[in-house]
Amino acid sequence: MSLLVVGSVAFDSIDTPHGKVERVLGGSGTYLSYAASLYTDVRLIGVVGDDFTDEHMSVLKKRGIDLSGLKRVKGKTFFWHGRYFSDMNERETLKVDLNVFGEYEPELPEKFRDSEYVFLANARPALQMKVREQLKKPRLVFCDTMDLWIETKRDELVKLLGMVDGVVLNDGEARKLTENKCPTLIAAGRRIMGMGPRYVIIKKGEHGALLLAKEGVFATAAYPLEHVFDPTGAGDTFGGGVLGYLAKTGDLSFENLKKAIIHGTIVASFTVEKFSLDRLKEIGQRDLEKRYEEMAAMMRFC
Ligand code: AMP
């Protein structure tokens, strides 16, 4: 089964304590679709400007990602500049230029409207909703979000949560969305389930992730890395691994959801080892399998 992804396709400038890069390929839709393409066929929809070259396109095309819904229009591609501190779990946004992404009104090509697996990657909630509304009868729709939308578009975001099956967000966002009223992340996750999604996945950076569903709760550690080079895209590629694996297997049992979370964890662990998509470009099935086995061995205790 293929996975439909909508999100930002961007140029990122990133400052970390280990070095900097300027205008490298990034964006929530880019990272998510690239990660998911390790598992299944991917269709990416979004918008780029005329500064987005054929060479950039070919990075995604090489992975077999269907770009027929990625529009190239006059103007500049979305730009994001972020900086990390010595604690790599903390970052600040130095600049965001929405450019052509600001006015983007997604129009799903007819052939994508019957997509069964869909990830609405980080973008304005109204844009994510517009895509959700054009889907005929999806089997599983997930969305991601960020603190900016919780602060500035809360009502739209809550409406979107009523239209999706699952949401992926980080611990700080879960606390913010529940107005710091929940004593634990589990309580926050349950409250978010009350807003609509039957699956809530809370990412905790180097401390792993939590899955809440009506069947139960699953908690995993992160893959233990000694050095994190650049965390950009970790959350998106986590989502790409989760939904890519679910679309590939078509099995939505709780047991399989747990495996999907481990796949998300593993793909994210590769992402943070280099800038942009550089590490993901190098890996294949054997690398994924090796880390999957290591995670299984690490978490087995009886
Ligand atoms: P992550 O590190 O997984 O949270 O995602 C980082 C990516 O999100 C970067 O490549 C940015 O280009 C992209 N991004 C940052 N801000 C926004 C935004 N407001 N809307 C969409 N994408 C964004």
Coordinates of C-alpha atoms and ligand atoms in Angstrom, one line a residue:
M1 CA 0.0 0.0 0.0
S2 CA 1.2 3.5 -0.7
L3 CA 1.4 6.4 1.8
L4 CA 0.2 9.9 0.9
V5 CA 2.2 12.6 2.6
V6 CA 1.6 16.4 2.7
G7 CA 3.9 18.8 4.4
S8 CA 6.6 21.4 3.9
V9 CA 9.4 21.0 1.4
A10 CA 12.1 23.3 2.5
F11 CA 15.6 24.7 2.5
D12 CA 17.0 24.6 6.1
S13 CA 19.9 26.4 7.6
I14 CA 21.0 24.6 10.8
D15 CA 23.5 25.6 13.5
T16 CA 24.6 23.0 15.9
P17 CA 27.5 22.9 18.4
H18 CA 29.2 20.5 15.8
G19 CA 28.9 22.7 12.8
K20 CA 26.5 24.5 10.4
V21 CA 24.9 24.0 7.0
E22 CA 23.1 26.5 4.8
R23 CA 20.1 25.9 2.6
V24 CA 20.1 22.1 2.7
L25 CA 17.1 20.0 1.7
G26 CA 14.6 19.8 4.6
G27 CA 10.9 20.2 5.5
S28 CA 8.4 18.0 7.3
G29 CA 7.1 16.5 4.1
T30 CA 10.6 15.8 2.7
Y31 CA 11.8 14.1 5.8
L32 CA 8.6 12.1 6.3
S33 CA 8.3 10.9 2.8
Y34 CA 12.0 10.0 2.5
A35 CA 11.8 7.9 5.6
A36 CA 8.6 6.2 4.6
S37 CA 10.1 5.3 1.2
L38 CA 12.4 2.9 3.1
Y39 CA 9.2 0.8 3.6
T40 CA 6.5 1.5 1.0
D41 CA 5.5 3.6 -2.1
V42 CA 5.1 7.2 -1.2
R43 CA 3.2 10.1 -2.9
L44 CA 4.3 13.5 -1.7
I45 CA 2.1 16.6 -2.2
G46 CA 3.3 20.1 -1.5
V47 CA 4.7 23.2 -3.1
V48 CA 8.2 24.5 -3.9
G49 CA 9.5 27.7 -5.6
D50 CA 11.5 28.1 -8.8
D51 CA 14.7 27.9 -6.7
F52 CA 14.0 24.2 -6.2
T53 CA 16.1 22.6 -8.9
D54 CA 15.8 19.4 -10.8
E55 CA 18.7 18.2 -8.7
H56 CA 16.7 18.6 -5.5
M57 CA 13.7 16.8 -7.2
S58 CA 16.0 13.9 -8.2
V59 CA 17.0 13.3 -4.5
L60 CA 13.3 12.4 -3.9
K61 CA 12.7 10.8 -7.3
K62 CA 15.7 8.4 -6.7
R63 CA 13.8 6.9 -3.8
G64 CA 10.8 6.3 -6.1
I65 CA 8.7 9.0 -4.4
D66 CA 5.8 10.1 -6.7
L67 CA 6.2 13.8 -7.1
S68 CA 3.3 14.4 -9.5
G69 CA 1.5 16.3 -6.7
L70 CA 4.5 18.5 -5.8
K71 CA 3.9 21.8 -7.5
R72 CA 6.7 24.1 -8.6
V73 CA 5.6 27.7 -8.8
K74 CA 7.1 31.1 -9.2
G75 CA 8.7 32.4 -6.0
K76 CA 10.9 31.1 -3.2
T77 CA 10.8 27.7 -1.4
F78 CA 9.9 27.6 2.3
F79 CA 13.0 28.5 4.4
W80 CA 13.7 27.6 8.0
H81 CA 16.7 28.5 10.1
G82 CA 17.2 26.7 13.5
R83 CA 19.8 26.6 16.2
Y84 CA 20.6 23.8 18.7
F85 CA 22.2 24.2 22.0
S86 CA 24.7 21.9 23.8
D87 CA 21.6 20.0 25.1
M88 CA 20.5 18.8 21.6
N89 CA 16.9 18.4 22.9
E90 CA 16.6 22.2 22.9
R91 CA 16.4 24.3 19.8
E92 CA 15.3 27.8 18.7
T93 CA 13.9 29.0 15.4
L94 CA 15.9 31.9 14.2
K95 CA 14.0 32.5 11.0
V96 CA 11.0 31.1 9.1
D97 CA 10.1 32.4 5.6
L98 CA 6.9 30.7 4.5
N99 CA 7.3 32.0 0.9
V100 CA 5.3 29.9 -1.6
F101 CA 4.1 27.6 1.2
G102 CA 2.3 30.5 2.8
E103 CA -0.4 30.7 0.2
Y104 CA -0.4 27.1 -0.7
E105 CA -3.9 25.6 -1.1
P106 CA -3.5 21.9 -1.6
E107 CA -5.5 20.4 -4.4
L108 CA -5.3 16.6 -4.4
P109 CA -4.9 15.0 -7.8
E110 CA -7.9 12.8 -8.5
K111 CA -5.7 9.7 -8.5
F112 CA -4.6 10.4 -4.9
R113 CA -8.0 10.8 -3.4
D114 CA -8.5 7.2 -2.7
S115 CA -5.3 7.0 -0.7
E116 CA -5.7 4.6 2.3
Y117 CA -2.7 5.6 4.4
V118 CA -2.1 9.3 4.9
F119 CA 0.3 11.5 6.9
L120 CA -0.5 15.1 7.3
A121 CA 3.0 16.3 8.3
N122 CA 3.6 19.5 10.2
A123 CA 1.9 22.4 8.4
R124 CA -0.9 24.9 9.3
P125 CA -3.9 22.9 10.6
A126 CA -6.2 24.5 8.0
L127 CA -3.9 23.1 5.2
Q128 CA -3.9 19.7 6.8
M129 CA -7.7 19.8 7.1
K130 CA -8.1 20.7 3.5
V131 CA -6.2 17.6 2.5
R132 CA -8.2 15.4 4.9
E133 CA -11.5 16.7 3.4
Q134 CA -10.5 15.7 -0.1
L135 CA -9.8 12.0 0.9
K136 CA -12.5 9.5 -0.1
K137 CA -12.3 6.7 2.4
P138 CA -8.9 6.5 4.1
R139 CA -8.1 3.6 6.4
L140 CA -5.6 5.5 8.6
V141 CA -4.8 9.2 8.8
F142 CA -2.1 10.6 11.1
C143 CA -1.1 14.2 11.7
D144 CA 1.8 15.9 13.3
T145 CA 1.9 19.5 14.7
M146 CA 4.1 21.9 16.5
D147 CA 4.1 24.4 19.4
L148 CA 3.5 27.3 17.0
W149 CA 0.1 25.9 15.9
I150 CA -0.9 25.1 19.5
E151 CA -0.2 28.7 20.4
T152 CA -1.7 30.5 17.4
K153 CA -4.2 28.1 15.8
R154 CA -5.5 26.1 18.7
D155 CA -9.2 25.9 17.6
E156 CA -8.3 24.8 14.1
L157 CA -5.9 22.2 15.5
V158 CA -8.5 20.8 17.9
K159 CA -10.9 20.6 14.9
L160 CA -8.3 18.7 12.9
L161 CA -7.8 16.3 15.8
G162 CA -11.4 15.3 15.5
M163 CA -10.8 14.3 11.8
V164 CA -7.8 12.0 12.2
D165 CA -7.0 8.6 13.6
G166 CA -3.7 9.4 15.1
V167 CA -1.5 12.2 16.2
V168 CA 2.3 12.3 16.7
L169 CA 3.6 15.1 19.0
N170 CA 6.4 15.7 21.4
D171 CA 6.2 15.8 25.1
G172 CA 6.3 19.6 25.4
E173 CA 3.6 19.9 22.7
A174 CA 1.4 17.3 24.6
R175 CA 1.7 19.4 27.8
K176 CA 1.0 22.6 25.9
L177 CA -2.0 21.2 24.1
T178 CA -3.5 20.0 27.4
E179 CA -2.7 23.5 29.0
N180 CA -0.3 22.0 31.5
K181 CA -3.3 20.5 33.4
C182 CA -2.2 16.9 33.3
P183 CA 0.2 15.6 35.9
T184 CA 1.7 12.9 33.6
L185 CA 2.3 12.4 29.9
I186 CA 0.0 9.4 30.0
A187 CA -2.8 11.6 31.4
A188 CA -2.0 14.2 28.7
G189 CA -2.2 11.5 26.1
R190 CA -5.5 10.2 27.3
R191 CA -6.9 13.8 27.3
I192 CA -5.7 14.2 23.7
M193 CA -7.4 10.9 22.8
G194 CA -10.6 12.6 24.1
M195 CA -10.2 15.3 21.4
G196 CA -10.6 12.6 18.7
P197 CA -7.6 10.5 17.7
R198 CA -7.7 6.8 18.7
Y199 CA -3.9 6.7 18.7
V200 CA -1.7 9.3 20.4
I201 CA 2.1 9.0 20.0
I202 CA 4.2 11.2 22.3
K203 CA 7.9 11.5 21.4
K204 CA 10.4 12.3 24.2
G205 CA 13.6 12.9 22.2
E206 CA 16.5 10.8 23.5
H207 CA 14.1 9.3 26.1
G208 CA 12.0 7.4 23.6
A209 CA 8.3 7.4 22.8
L210 CA 4.9 6.5 24.2
L211 CA 1.9 5.0 22.3
L212 CA -1.5 5.3 23.7
A213 CA -4.5 3.4 22.2
K214 CA -7.7 2.0 23.6
E215 CA -5.9 -1.4 23.7
G216 CA -3.2 -0.2 26.0
V217 CA 0.0 1.8 26.4
F218 CA 3.4 1.0 24.9
A219 CA 6.6 2.7 26.0
T220 CA 9.9 2.4 24.2
A221 CA 13.4 3.8 24.8
A222 CA 15.2 5.6 22.0
Y223 CA 17.9 3.7 20.1
P224 CA 20.9 4.5 22.4
L225 CA 23.2 6.8 20.5
E226 CA 26.2 8.3 22.1
H227 CA 26.5 11.2 19.7
V228 CA 23.7 13.2 18.1
F229 CA 24.9 15.3 15.3
D230 CA 21.8 17.1 14.1
P231 CA 18.3 16.3 15.5
T232 CA 16.4 18.1 12.6
G233 CA 13.9 15.9 11.0
A234 CA 14.0 13.3 13.8
G235 CA 10.3 13.7 14.6
D236 CA 9.3 13.7 10.9
T237 CA 11.3 10.6 10.1
F238 CA 10.0 8.9 13.2
G239 CA 6.5 9.5 11.7
G240 CA 7.6 8.3 8.3
G241 CA 8.9 5.0 9.8
V242 CA 5.7 4.4 11.8
L243 CA 3.3 5.0 8.9
G244 CA 5.6 3.6 6.3
Y245 CA 5.7 0.3 8.2
L246 CA 1.9 0.3 8.8
A247 CA 1.2 1.0 5.1
K248 CA 3.6 -1.8 4.1
T249 CA 2.1 -4.4 6.5
G250 CA -1.6 -3.3 6.5
D251 CA -1.9 -4.6 10.0
L252 CA -3.4 -2.2 12.6
S253 CA -3.3 -4.6 15.6
F254 CA -1.8 -3.2 18.7
E255 CA 1.1 -5.7 18.5
N256 CA 2.0 -4.4 15.0
L257 CA 1.6 -0.8 16.1
K258 CA 4.3 -1.5 18.7
K259 CA 6.6 -2.8 15.9
A260 CA 5.8 0.4 13.9
I261 CA 6.9 2.5 16.8
I262 CA 10.2 0.7 16.9
H263 CA 10.7 1.2 13.2
G264 CA 10.0 5.0 13.7
T265 CA 12.6 5.0 16.5
I266 CA 15.2 3.3 14.3
V267 CA 14.8 5.6 11.3
A268 CA 14.9 8.7 13.5
S269 CA 18.2 7.3 15.1
F270 CA 19.8 7.3 11.6
T271 CA 18.5 10.8 10.7
V272 CA 20.3 12.5 13.6
E273 CA 23.7 11.0 12.7
K274 CA 24.3 13.6 9.9
F275 CA 22.8 16.8 8.5
S276 CA 19.7 16.8 6.3
L277 CA 19.0 13.5 4.5
D278 CA 22.7 12.6 4.3
R279 CA 22.6 9.6 6.7
L280 CA 19.3 8.3 5.4
K281 CA 20.7 8.3 1.8
E282 CA 23.3 5.8 2.9
I283 CA 21.2 3.2 4.6
G284 CA 19.3 0.1 3.4
Q285 CA 17.2 -2.8 4.7
R286 CA 20.1 -4.5 6.3
D287 CA 20.9 -1.4 8.4
L288 CA 17.2 -1.1 9.5
E289 CA 17.1 -4.8 10.4
K290 CA 20.3 -4.7 12.4
R291 CA 19.1 -1.9 14.6
Y292 CA 15.6 -3.5 14.9
E293 CA 17.3 -6.7 16.3
E294 CA 19.4 -4.6 18.7
M295 CA 16.3 -2.8 20.0
A296 CA 14.5 -6.2 20.4
A297 CA 17.5 -7.6 22.3
M298 CA 17.8 -4.5 24.5
M299 CA 14.1 -4.5 25.5
R300 CA 13.9 -8.3 26.1
F301 CA 14.2 -9.0 29.8
C302 CA 12.5 -12.4 30.4
Ligands
AMP1 P1 11.5 18.2 13.1 O1 12.9 18.4 13.5 O2 11.1 16.8 12.9 O3 10.6 18.9 14.1 O4 11.2 18.9 11.7 C1 12.1 19.8 11.2 C2 11.6 20.3 9.8 O5 10.4 21.1 10.0 C3 12.6 21.3 9.2 O6 13.2 20.6 8.0 C4 11.8 22.5 8.8 O7 12.0 22.9 7.5 C5 10.4 22.1 9.1 N1 9.6 23.2 9.7 C6 9.9 24.1 10.6 N2 8.9 25.0 10.8 C7 7.9 24.6 10.1 C8 6.5 25.1 9.9 N3 6.1 26.1 10.5 N4 5.7 24.4 9.0 C9 6.2 23.3 8.4 N5 7.4 22.8 8.5 C10 8.3 23.4 9.3

